[in-house]
Short mmCIF file of C-alpha atoms in Angstrom, two decimals:
data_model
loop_
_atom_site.label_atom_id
_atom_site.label_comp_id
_atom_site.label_asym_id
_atom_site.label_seq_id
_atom_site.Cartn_x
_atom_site.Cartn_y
_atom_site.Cartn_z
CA UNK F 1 41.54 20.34 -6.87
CA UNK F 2 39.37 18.79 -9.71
CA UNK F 3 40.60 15.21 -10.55
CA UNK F 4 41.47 16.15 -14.41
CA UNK F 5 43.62 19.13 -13.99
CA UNK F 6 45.45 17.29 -11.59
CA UNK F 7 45.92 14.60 -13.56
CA UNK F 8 46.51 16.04 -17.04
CA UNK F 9 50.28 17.35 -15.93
CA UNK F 10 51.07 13.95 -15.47
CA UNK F 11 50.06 12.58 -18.83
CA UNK F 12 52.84 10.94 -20.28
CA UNK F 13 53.46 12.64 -24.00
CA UNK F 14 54.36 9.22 -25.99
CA UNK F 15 51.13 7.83 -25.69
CA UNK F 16 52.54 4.58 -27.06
CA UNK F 17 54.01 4.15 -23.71
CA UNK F 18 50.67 4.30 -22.13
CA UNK F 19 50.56 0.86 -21.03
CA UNK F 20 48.57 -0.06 -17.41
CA UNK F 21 51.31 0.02 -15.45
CA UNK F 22 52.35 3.33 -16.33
CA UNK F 23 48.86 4.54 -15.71
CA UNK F 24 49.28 2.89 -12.32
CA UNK F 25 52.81 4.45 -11.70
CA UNK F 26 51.77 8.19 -12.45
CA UNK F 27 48.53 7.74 -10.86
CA UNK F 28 50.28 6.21 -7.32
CA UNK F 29 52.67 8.72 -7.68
CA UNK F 30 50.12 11.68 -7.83
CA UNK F 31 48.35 10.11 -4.75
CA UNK F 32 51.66 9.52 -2.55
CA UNK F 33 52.70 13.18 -3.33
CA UNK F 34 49.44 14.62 -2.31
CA UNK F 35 48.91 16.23 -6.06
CA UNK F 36 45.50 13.87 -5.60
CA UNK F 37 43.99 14.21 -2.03
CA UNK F 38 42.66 11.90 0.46
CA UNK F 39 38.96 10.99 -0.69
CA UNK F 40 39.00 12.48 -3.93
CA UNK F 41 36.86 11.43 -6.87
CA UNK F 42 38.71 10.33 -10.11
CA UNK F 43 38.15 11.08 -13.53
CA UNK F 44 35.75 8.86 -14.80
CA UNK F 45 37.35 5.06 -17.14
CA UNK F 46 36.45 6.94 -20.31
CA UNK F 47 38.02 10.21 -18.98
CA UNK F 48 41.29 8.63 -17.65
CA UNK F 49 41.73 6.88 -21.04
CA UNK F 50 41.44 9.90 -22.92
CA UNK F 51 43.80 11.51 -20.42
CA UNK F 52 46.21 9.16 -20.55
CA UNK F 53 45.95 8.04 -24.87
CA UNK F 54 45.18 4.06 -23.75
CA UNK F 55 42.49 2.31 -24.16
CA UNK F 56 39.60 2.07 -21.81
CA UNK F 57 40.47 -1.48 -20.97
CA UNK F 58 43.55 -0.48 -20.33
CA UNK F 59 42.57 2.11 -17.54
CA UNK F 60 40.07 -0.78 -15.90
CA UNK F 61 43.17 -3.01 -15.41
CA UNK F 62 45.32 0.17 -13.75
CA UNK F 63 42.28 1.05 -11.88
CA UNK F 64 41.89 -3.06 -10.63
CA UNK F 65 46.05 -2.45 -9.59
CA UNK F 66 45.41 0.68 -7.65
CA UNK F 67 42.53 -1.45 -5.63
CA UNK F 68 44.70 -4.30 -5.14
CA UNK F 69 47.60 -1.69 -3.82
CA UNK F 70 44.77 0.29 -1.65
CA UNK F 71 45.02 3.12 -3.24
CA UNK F 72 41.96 3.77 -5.01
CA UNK F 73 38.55 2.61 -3.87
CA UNK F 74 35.54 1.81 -5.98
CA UNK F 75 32.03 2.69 -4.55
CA UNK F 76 28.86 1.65 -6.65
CA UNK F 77 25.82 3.74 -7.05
CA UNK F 78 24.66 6.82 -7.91
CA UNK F 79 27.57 8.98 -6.21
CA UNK F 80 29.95 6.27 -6.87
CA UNK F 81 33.12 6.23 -8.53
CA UNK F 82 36.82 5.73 -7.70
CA UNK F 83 38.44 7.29 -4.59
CA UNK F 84 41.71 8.16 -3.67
CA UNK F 85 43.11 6.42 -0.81
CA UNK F 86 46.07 7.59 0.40
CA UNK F 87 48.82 5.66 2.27
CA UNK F 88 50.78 7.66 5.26
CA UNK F 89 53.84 7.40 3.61
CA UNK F 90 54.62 6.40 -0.18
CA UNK F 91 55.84 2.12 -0.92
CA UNK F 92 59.38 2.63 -1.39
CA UNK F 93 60.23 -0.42 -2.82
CA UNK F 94 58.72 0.46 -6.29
CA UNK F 95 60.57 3.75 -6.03
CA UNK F 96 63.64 2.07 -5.40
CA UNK F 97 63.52 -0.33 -8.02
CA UNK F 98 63.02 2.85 -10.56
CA UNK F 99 65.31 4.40 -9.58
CA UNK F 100 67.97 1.63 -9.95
CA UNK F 101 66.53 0.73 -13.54
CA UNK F 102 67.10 4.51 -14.57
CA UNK F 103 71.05 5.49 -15.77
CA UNK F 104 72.77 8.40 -14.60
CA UNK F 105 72.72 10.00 -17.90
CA UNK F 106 68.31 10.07 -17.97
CA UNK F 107 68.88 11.22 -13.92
CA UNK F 108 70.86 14.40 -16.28
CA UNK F 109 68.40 14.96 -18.46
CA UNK F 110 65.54 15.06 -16.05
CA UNK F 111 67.91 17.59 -14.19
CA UNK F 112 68.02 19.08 -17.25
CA UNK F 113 64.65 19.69 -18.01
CA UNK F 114 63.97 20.56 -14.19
CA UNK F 115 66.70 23.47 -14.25
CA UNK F 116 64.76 25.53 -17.01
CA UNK F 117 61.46 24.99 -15.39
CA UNK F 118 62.15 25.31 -11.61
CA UNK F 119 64.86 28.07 -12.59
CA UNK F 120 62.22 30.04 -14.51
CA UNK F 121 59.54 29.66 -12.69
CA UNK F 122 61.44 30.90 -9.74
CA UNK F 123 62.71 34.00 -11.62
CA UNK F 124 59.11 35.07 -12.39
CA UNK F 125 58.08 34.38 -9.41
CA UNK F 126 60.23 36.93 -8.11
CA UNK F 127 58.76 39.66 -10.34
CA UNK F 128 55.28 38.54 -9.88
CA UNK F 129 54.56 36.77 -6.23
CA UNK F 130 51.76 38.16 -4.84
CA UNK F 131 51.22 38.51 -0.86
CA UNK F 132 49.39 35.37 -0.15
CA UNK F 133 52.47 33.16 -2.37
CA UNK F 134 55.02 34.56 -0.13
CA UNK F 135 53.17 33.43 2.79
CA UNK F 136 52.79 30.20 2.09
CA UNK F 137 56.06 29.92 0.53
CA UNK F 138 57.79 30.55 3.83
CA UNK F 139 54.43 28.24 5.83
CA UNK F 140 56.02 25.43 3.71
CA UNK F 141 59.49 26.19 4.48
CA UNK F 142 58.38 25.23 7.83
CA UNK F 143 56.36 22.47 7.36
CA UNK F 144 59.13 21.12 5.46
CA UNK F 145 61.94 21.43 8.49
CA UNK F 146 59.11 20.66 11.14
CA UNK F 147 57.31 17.50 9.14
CA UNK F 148 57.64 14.57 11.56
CA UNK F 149 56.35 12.06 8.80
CA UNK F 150 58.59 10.71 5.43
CA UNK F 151 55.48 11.88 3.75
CA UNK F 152 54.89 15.03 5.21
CA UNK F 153 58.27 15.69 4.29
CA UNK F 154 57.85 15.24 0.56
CA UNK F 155 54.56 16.57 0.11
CA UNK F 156 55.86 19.93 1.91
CA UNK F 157 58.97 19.62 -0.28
CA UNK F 158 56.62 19.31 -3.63
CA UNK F 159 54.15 21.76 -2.63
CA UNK F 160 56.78 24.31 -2.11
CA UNK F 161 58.49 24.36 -5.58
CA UNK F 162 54.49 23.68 -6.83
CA UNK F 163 53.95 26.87 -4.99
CA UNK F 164 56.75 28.68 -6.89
CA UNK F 165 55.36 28.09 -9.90
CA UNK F 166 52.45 29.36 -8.91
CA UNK F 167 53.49 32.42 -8.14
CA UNK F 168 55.15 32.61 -11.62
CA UNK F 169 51.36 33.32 -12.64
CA UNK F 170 52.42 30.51 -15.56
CA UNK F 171 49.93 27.42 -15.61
CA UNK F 172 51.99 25.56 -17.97
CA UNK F 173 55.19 25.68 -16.04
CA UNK F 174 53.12 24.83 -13.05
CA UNK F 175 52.07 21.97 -14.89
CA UNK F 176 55.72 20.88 -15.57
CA UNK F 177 56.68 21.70 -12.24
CA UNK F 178 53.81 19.22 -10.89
CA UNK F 179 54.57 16.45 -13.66
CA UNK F 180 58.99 16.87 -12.46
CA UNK F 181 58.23 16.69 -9.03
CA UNK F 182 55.70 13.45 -9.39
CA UNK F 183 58.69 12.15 -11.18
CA UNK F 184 61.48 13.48 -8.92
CA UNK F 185 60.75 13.91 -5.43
CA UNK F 186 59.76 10.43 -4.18
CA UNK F 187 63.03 9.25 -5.38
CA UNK F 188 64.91 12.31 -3.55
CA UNK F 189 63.28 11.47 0.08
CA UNK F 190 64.34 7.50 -0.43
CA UNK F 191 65.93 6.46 2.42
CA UNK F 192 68.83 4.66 0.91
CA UNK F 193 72.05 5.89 1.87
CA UNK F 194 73.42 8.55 3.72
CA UNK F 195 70.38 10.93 4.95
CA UNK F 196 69.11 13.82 3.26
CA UNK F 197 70.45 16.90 5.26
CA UNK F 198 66.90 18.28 6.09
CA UNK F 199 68.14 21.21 7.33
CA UNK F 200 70.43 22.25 4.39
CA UNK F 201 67.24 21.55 1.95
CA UNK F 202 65.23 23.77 4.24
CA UNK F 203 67.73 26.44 3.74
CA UNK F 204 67.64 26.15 0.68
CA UNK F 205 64.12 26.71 0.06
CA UNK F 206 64.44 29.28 2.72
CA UNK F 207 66.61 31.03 0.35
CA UNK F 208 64.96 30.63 -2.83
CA UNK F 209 61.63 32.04 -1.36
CA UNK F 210 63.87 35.08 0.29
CA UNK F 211 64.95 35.95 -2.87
CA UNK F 212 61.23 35.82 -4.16
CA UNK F 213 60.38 38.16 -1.57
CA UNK F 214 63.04 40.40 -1.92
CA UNK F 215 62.23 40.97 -5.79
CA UNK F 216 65.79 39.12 -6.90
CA UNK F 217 64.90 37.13 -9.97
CA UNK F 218 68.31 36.59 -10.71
CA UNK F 219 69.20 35.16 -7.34
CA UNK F 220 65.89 33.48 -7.20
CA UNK F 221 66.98 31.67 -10.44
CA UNK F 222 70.67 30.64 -9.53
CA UNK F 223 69.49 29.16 -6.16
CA UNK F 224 66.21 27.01 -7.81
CA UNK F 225 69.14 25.64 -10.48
CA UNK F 226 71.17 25.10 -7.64
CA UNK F 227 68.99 23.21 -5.71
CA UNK F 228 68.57 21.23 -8.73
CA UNK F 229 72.30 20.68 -9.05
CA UNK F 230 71.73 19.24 -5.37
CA UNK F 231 69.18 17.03 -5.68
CA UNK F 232 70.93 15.73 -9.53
CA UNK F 233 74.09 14.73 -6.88
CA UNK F 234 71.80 13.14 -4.42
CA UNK F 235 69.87 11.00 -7.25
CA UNK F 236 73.15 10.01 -8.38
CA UNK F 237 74.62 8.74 -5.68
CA UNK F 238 71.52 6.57 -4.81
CA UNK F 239 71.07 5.43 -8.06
CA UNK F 240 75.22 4.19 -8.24
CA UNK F 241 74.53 2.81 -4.62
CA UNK F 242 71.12 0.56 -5.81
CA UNK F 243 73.12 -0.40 -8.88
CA UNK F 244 76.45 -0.99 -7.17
CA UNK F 245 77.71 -4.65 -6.01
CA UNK F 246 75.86 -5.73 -2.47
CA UNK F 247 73.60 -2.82 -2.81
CA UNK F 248 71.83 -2.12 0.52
CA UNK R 1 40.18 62.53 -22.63
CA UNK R 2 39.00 62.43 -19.05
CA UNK R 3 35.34 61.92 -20.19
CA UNK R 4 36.46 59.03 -22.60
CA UNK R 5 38.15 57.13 -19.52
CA UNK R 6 35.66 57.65 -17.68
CA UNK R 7 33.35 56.08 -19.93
CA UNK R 8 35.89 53.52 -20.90
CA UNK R 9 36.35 52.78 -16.88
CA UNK R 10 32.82 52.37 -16.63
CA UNK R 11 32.45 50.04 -19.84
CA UNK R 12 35.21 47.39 -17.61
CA UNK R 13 32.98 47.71 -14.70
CA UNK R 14 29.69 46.47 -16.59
CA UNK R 15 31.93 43.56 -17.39
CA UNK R 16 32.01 42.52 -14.33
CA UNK R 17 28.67 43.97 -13.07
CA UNK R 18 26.70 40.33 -13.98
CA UNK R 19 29.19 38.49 -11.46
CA UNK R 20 28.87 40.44 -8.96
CA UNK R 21 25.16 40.78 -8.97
CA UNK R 22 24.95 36.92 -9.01
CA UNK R 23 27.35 37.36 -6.05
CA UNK R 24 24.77 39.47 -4.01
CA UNK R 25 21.81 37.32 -5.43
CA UNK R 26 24.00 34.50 -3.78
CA UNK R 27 24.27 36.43 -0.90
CA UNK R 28 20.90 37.43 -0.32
CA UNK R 29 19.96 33.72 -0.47
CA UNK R 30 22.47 33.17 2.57
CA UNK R 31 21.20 35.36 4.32
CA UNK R 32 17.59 35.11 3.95
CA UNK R 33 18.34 31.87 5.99
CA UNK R 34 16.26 30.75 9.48
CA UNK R 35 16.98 33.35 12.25
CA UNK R 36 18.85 30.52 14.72
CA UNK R 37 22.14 30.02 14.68
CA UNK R 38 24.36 28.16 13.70
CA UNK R 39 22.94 26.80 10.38
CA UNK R 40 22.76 22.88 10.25
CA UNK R 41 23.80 22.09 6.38
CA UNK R 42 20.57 21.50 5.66
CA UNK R 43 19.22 25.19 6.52
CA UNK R 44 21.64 26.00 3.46
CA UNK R 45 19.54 23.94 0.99
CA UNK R 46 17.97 27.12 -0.99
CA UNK R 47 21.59 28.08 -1.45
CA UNK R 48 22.37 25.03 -3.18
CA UNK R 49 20.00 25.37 -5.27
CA UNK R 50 20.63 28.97 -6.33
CA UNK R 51 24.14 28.12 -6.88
CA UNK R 52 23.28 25.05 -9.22
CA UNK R 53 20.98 27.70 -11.38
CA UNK R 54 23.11 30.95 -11.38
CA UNK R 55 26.68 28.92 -12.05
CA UNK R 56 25.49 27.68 -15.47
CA UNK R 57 24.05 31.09 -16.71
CA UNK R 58 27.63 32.58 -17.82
CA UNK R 59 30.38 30.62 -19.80
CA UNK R 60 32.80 32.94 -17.93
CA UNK R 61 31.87 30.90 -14.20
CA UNK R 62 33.77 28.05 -13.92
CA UNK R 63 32.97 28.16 -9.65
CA UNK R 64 30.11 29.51 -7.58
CA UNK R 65 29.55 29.45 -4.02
CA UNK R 66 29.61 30.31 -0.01
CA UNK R 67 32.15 30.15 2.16
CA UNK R 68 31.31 30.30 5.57
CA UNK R 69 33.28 32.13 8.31
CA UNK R 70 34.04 29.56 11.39
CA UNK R 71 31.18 28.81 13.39
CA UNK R 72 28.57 29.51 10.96
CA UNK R 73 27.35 25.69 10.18
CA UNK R 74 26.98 23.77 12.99
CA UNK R 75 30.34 21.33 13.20
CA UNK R 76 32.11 22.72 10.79
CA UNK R 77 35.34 24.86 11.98
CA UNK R 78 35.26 25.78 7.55
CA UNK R 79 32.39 25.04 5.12
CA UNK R 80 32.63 25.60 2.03
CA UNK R 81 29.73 25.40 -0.58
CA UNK R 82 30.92 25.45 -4.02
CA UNK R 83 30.10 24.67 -7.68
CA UNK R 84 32.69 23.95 -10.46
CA UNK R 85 31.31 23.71 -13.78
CA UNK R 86 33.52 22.19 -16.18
CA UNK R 87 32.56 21.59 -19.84
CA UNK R 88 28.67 21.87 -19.12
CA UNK R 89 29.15 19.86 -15.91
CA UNK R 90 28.38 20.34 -12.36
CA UNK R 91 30.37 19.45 -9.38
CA UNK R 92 30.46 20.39 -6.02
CA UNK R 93 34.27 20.90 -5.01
CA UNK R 94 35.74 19.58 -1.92
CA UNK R 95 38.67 20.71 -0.57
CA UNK R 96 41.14 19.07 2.43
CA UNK R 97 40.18 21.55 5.90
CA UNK R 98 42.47 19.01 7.73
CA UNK R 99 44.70 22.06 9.56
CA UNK R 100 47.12 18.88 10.52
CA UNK R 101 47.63 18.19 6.40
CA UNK R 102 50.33 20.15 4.61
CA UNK R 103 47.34 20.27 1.59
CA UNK R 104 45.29 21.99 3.62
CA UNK R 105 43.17 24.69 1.75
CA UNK R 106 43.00 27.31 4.59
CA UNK R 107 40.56 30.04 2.90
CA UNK R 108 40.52 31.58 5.96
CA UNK R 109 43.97 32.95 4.68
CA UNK R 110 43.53 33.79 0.82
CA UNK R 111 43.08 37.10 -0.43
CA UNK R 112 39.57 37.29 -1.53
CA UNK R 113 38.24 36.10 1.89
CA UNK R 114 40.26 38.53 4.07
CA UNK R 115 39.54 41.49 1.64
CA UNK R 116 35.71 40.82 1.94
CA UNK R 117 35.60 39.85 5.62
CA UNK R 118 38.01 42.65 6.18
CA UNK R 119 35.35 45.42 4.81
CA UNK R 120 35.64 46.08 1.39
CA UNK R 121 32.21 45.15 -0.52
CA UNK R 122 33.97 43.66 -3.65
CA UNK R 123 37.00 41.90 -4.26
CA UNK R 124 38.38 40.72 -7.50
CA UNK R 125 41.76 38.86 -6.57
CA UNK R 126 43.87 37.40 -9.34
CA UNK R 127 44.46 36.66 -12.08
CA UNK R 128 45.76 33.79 -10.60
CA UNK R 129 47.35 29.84 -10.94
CA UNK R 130 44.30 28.36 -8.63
CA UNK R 131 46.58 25.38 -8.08
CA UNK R 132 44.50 23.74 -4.98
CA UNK R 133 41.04 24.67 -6.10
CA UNK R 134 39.65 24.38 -10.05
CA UNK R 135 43.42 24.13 -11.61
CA UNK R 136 42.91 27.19 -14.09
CA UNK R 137 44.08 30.95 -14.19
CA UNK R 138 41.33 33.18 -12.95
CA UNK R 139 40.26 35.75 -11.15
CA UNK R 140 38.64 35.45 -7.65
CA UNK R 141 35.69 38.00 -6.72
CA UNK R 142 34.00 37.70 -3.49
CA UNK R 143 31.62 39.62 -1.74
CA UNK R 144 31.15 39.56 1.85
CA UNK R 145 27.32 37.75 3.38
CA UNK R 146 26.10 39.65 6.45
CA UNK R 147 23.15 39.10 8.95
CA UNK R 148 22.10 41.73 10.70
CA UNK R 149 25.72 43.36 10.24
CA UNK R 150 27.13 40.24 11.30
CA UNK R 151 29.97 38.63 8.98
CA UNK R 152 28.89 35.30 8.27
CA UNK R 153 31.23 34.33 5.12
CA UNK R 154 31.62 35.33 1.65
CA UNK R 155 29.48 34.68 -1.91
CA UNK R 156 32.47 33.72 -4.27
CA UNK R 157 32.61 33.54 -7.99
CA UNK R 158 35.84 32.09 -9.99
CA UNK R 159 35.58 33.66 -13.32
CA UNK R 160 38.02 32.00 -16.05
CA UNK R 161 40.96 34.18 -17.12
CA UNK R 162 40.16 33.35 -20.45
CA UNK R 163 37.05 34.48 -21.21
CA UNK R 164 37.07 37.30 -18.55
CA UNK R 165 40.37 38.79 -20.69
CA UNK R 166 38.51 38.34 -24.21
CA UNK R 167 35.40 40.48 -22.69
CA UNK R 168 37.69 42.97 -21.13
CA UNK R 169 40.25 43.35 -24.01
CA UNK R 170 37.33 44.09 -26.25
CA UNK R 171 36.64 47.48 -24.10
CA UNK R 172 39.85 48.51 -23.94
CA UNK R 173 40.24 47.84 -27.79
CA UNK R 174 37.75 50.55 -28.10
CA UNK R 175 40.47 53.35 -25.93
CA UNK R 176 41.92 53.56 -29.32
CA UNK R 177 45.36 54.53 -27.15
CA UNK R 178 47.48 52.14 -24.87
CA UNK R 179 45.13 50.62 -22.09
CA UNK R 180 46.05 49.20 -19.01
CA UNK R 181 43.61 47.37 -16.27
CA UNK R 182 45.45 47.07 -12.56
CA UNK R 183 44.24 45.29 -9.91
CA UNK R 184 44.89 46.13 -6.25
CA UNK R 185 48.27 44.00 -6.39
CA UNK R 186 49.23 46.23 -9.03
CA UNK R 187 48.90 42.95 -11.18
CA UNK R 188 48.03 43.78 -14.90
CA UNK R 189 44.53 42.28 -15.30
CA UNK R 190 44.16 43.22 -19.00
CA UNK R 191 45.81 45.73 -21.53
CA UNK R 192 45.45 46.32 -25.50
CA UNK R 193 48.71 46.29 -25.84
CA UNK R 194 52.10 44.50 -25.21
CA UNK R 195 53.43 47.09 -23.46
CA UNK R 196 52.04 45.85 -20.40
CA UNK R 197 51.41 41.80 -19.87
CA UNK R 198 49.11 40.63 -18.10
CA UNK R 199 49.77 38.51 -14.67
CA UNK R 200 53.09 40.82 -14.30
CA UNK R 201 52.93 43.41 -11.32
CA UNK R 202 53.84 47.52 -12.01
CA UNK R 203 56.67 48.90 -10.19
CA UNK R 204 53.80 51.51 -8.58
CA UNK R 205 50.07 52.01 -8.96
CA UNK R 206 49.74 54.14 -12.41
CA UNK R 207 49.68 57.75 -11.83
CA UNK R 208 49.46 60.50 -14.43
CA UNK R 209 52.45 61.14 -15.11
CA UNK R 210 55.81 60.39 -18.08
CA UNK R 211 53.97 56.90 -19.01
CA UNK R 212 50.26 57.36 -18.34
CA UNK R 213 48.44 60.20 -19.74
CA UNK R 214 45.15 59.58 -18.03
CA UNK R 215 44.55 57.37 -14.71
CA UNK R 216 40.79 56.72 -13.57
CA UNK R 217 39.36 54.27 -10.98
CA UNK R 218 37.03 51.53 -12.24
CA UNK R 219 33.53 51.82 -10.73
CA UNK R 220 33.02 48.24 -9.87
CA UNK R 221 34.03 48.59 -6.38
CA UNK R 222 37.18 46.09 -6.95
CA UNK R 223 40.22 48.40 -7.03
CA UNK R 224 40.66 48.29 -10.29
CA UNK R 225 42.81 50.89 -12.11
CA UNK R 226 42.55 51.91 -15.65
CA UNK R 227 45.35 53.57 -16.96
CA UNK R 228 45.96 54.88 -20.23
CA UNK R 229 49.46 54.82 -21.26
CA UNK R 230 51.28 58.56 -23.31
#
C-alpha cells in the first residue's frame, strides 16, 4: 500500500479544519485500523501538508504528537523518514472521548452517508466480484469471528466492508468506504457497555458476502444498509451511555 | 468482417505486446541467475537493476517486478521484488507477508500468480481496485520465470487503468461498429461504446450470436475476447 493513496481517503474536505490535531486523529486512526501497516514509510512533511491543506509546520507538530504517542518513528539518513508504528490494539480513551463529544443527530448523518456508500458498493459488488473478492470476503468473515485480539477484530471488520468495495471495481467508493470506516469502526468495537454480539456481526457479514456470491445485488444492498442500521443503534447507545449521568 | 477483427484483435494485442516483452526481458534476467539454489537477495541484484530501467520506460507502468514462489530466496517463505513509480518516482513496495496479520498480502493466492504458476504463459488480471498494493485501478499481467522448467515465480507488471483504456479505446475506435474487450472473468476491459462498461462482468463469454456479430480471440496470449456487438 503506498503511503499517499492510503492517506488521501482520509483527507478531511474543509481544509480549514486541518488543524494538527486533526492530522494526528486521522493519521492514528489509519494506523490503529491497519489502513497504514506496521513499518511503513509516510508521505514525506511537504507531501502530508499538501494532503491534508495545512501548513507544513503544521504537519511537523502532528508528526512530533504521533512520536510522543509511539506511533510514528523518525529515522535520519539517507533511507530515513517517518514509520508507522503500530500499537496491538487502538488507545480507547481518545475514542471514547469522541465519541461522547459527537450528538446523536452527526452519529445519523454519518449513518447516513455510510448507507449509500456501503449499500452501493455492496450492490455492485454483487454484479461484479470477481473469484479472488469472494474468497477473501468469506477469509475475513472468519478472521473476524476467530480474531482473539480487540484489534484483530476491527481490522478484520474494516477490511471486510474495504473488501466490498473493492469488489464494486469503484475506487472512489472504496475511498469513502476507507475514510467511513477510519471514522466509524474504532468507535463500534469500544468496549463500553453491553458487548458487541460478535457472532451476530459475523453473520451478518456472512450474509452480505453470500449474497455477493450468489449474484443478489438487491439483497446484497438491504443487508450492507442493515448492518448500518445496526451499528447506527450500537453508536447510539454508547454515545447516550458516555454522555449519560455516572457514565462508566 | 472476419478479416477486420482479426486485424482489429491483433491491433489490442500490440498494445499490450511492450509489457509483456519487458515481462520476459524481466524474466530472462531472473533466470539468467547463478546455477545454486536458493538465491541469497543479493544473487537478485541484476534484477534490480533491470527493473529500476525498464519501469520508467512506459507512462502506462506504475509497478514492475518478481515475485518469487516459496523457497526461491534463501529465508524468505514470499519475496517480492517490486517497483512503483509514482509521478516520476521510484519506490520499492513492501508489503505485510506476516500469515498471522489479517493485512497480510498473500500473492500466493491472487489471480495473476496462480494463472501464471498454474501454466498459462500470460495473464492480464483486472481491471481491478489494487486496494493492498499501489491503491489505483489496473490491470495485473504476469508471466511465469522458469529454470530449467522449474517454476521459480512470476515477472509482474501493473499497468494503470487509465492509460491502458485510452491506448486500447483508440483501437477499438477504429472498429467503426460496437467493440467490446473481455477478459477471462468475463470483465469488460474496454469498449467504444456505452453499451458495455467497463469493470462490469457479461452474463457469458460473447459468442456470435443476437448481440455480437463477430467474436475473435486476442493474440496476446491473455484471454482476451474481442467482440463486436450487431
Amino acid at each position: 500500500m503506498t503511503p499517499v493513496s492510503s492517506l488521501s481517503p482520509l483527507t478531511p474536505s474543509v481544509t480549514s479544519s486541518g488543524r494538527a490535531d486533526e492530522v494526528v486523529q486521522r493519521i492514528s486512526e489509519a494506523i490503529n485500523l491497519g489502513l497504514l501497516d506496521d513499518g511503513e514509510r509516510l508521505p514525506a512533511e511537504p507531501e502530508l501538508a499538501a494532503q491534508f491543506g495545512v501548513a507544513p509546520m503544521t504537519v511537523r507538530d502532528a508528526l512530533a504528537s504521533l512520536r510522543d504517542l509511539g506511533l510514528v518513528e523518525t529515522r535520519r539518513g539517507r533511507s530515513g523518514g517517518s514509520f508507522v508504528r503500530r500499537p496491538p490494539a487502538p488507545e480507547q480513551e481518545p475514542l471514547r472521548q469522541r465519541l461522547a463529544a459527537m450528538t446523536v443527530s452527526e452519529l445519523r448523518d454519518v449513518a447516513d452517508e455510510h448507507r449509500a456508500i456501503a449499500g452501493e458498493a455492496a450492490r455492485l459488488a454483487a454484479e461484479r466480484a470477481g473469484a479472488v473478492n469472494v474468497r477473501r470476503l468469506f477469509g475475513l468473515t472468519e478472521q473476524l469471528g476467530t480474531a482473539s485480539t480487540l484489534g484483530d477484530r476491527i481490522r478484520a471488520d474494516c477490511r471486510f466492508h474495504i473488501e466490498i468495495a473493492v469488489a464494486s471495481q469503484s475506487s472512489r467508493l472504496t475511498r469513502r468506504e476507507v475514510s467511513l470506516q477510519a471514522e466509524v469502526s474504532g468507535l463500534l468495537w469500544l468496549p463500553v457497555g453491553p458487548d458487541l454480539d460478535v457472532a451476530a456481526h459475523v453473520a451478518e457479514h456472512h450474509g452480505i458476502a453470500a449474497a455477493v456470491v450468489a449474484e443478489n445485488p438487491d439483497e446484497a444492498r438491504r443487508l450492507a444498509v442493515e448492518h448500518v442500521d445496526h451499528a447506527l443503534h450500537r453508536l447510539t447507545s454508547l454515545h447516550l451511555l458516555l454522555t449519560s449521568e455516572g457514565a462508566p | 468482417m472476419s478479416v477486420e477483427i482479426e486485424e482489429l484483435a491483433g491491433a489490442v494485442a500490440e498494445v499490450v505486446e511492450p509489457a509483456f516483452a519487458r515481462l520476459a526481458d524481466v524474466a530472462g534476467t531472473v533466470a539468467a541467475g547463478p546455477a545454486r539454489r536458493p538465491w541469497a537477495e543479493a544473487d537478485l541484484a541484476p534484477v534490480r537493476e533491470r527493473l529500476v530501467a525498464l519501469v520508467a520506460e512506459d507512462a502506462m507502468l506504475v509497478g514492475l517486478g518478481f515475485v518469487a514462489a516459496p523457497g526461491i530466496v534463501e529465508d524468505r517463505e514470499r519475496y517480492l521484488l517490486w517497483w512503483e513509480r509514482k509521478d516520476d518516482r521510484l519506490s520499492r513496495l513492501r508489503l505485510n507477508f506476516d500469515p498471522s496479520s489479517i493485512d497480510v498480502y498473500d500473492y500466493l493466492q491472487m489471480e495473476w500468480y496462480q494463472e501464471a504458476r498454474g501454466g498459462r504463459d500470460r495473464v492480464a488480471f483486472g481491471p481491478y481496485v489494487d486496494y493492498s498494493g499501489s491503491g489505483l485501478y489496473i490491470v495485473t499481467a504476469t508471466v511465469p520465470v522458469r529454470v530449467d522448467g522449474e517454476f521459480v515465480g512470476v515477472a509482474g507488471a501493473d499497468l494503470v487503468a487509465s492509460e491502458l483504456e485510452r491506448r486500447l479505446v483508440t483501437v477499438l475506435q477504429r472498429a467503426g461498429r460496437d467493440a467490446v474487450l473481455v477478459g477471462p472473468e468475463r470483465r469488460v476491459v474496454a469498449a467504444n461504446t456505452p453499451r458495455w462498461v467497463v469493470g462490469t462482468r457479461l452474463p457469458s463469454m460473447p459468442v456470435p450470436g443476437d448481440e455480437f456479430a463477430a467474436v475473435a480471440e486476442v493474440p496476446s496470449g491473455t484471454g482476451w475476447i474481442l467482440a463486436i456487438g450487431s
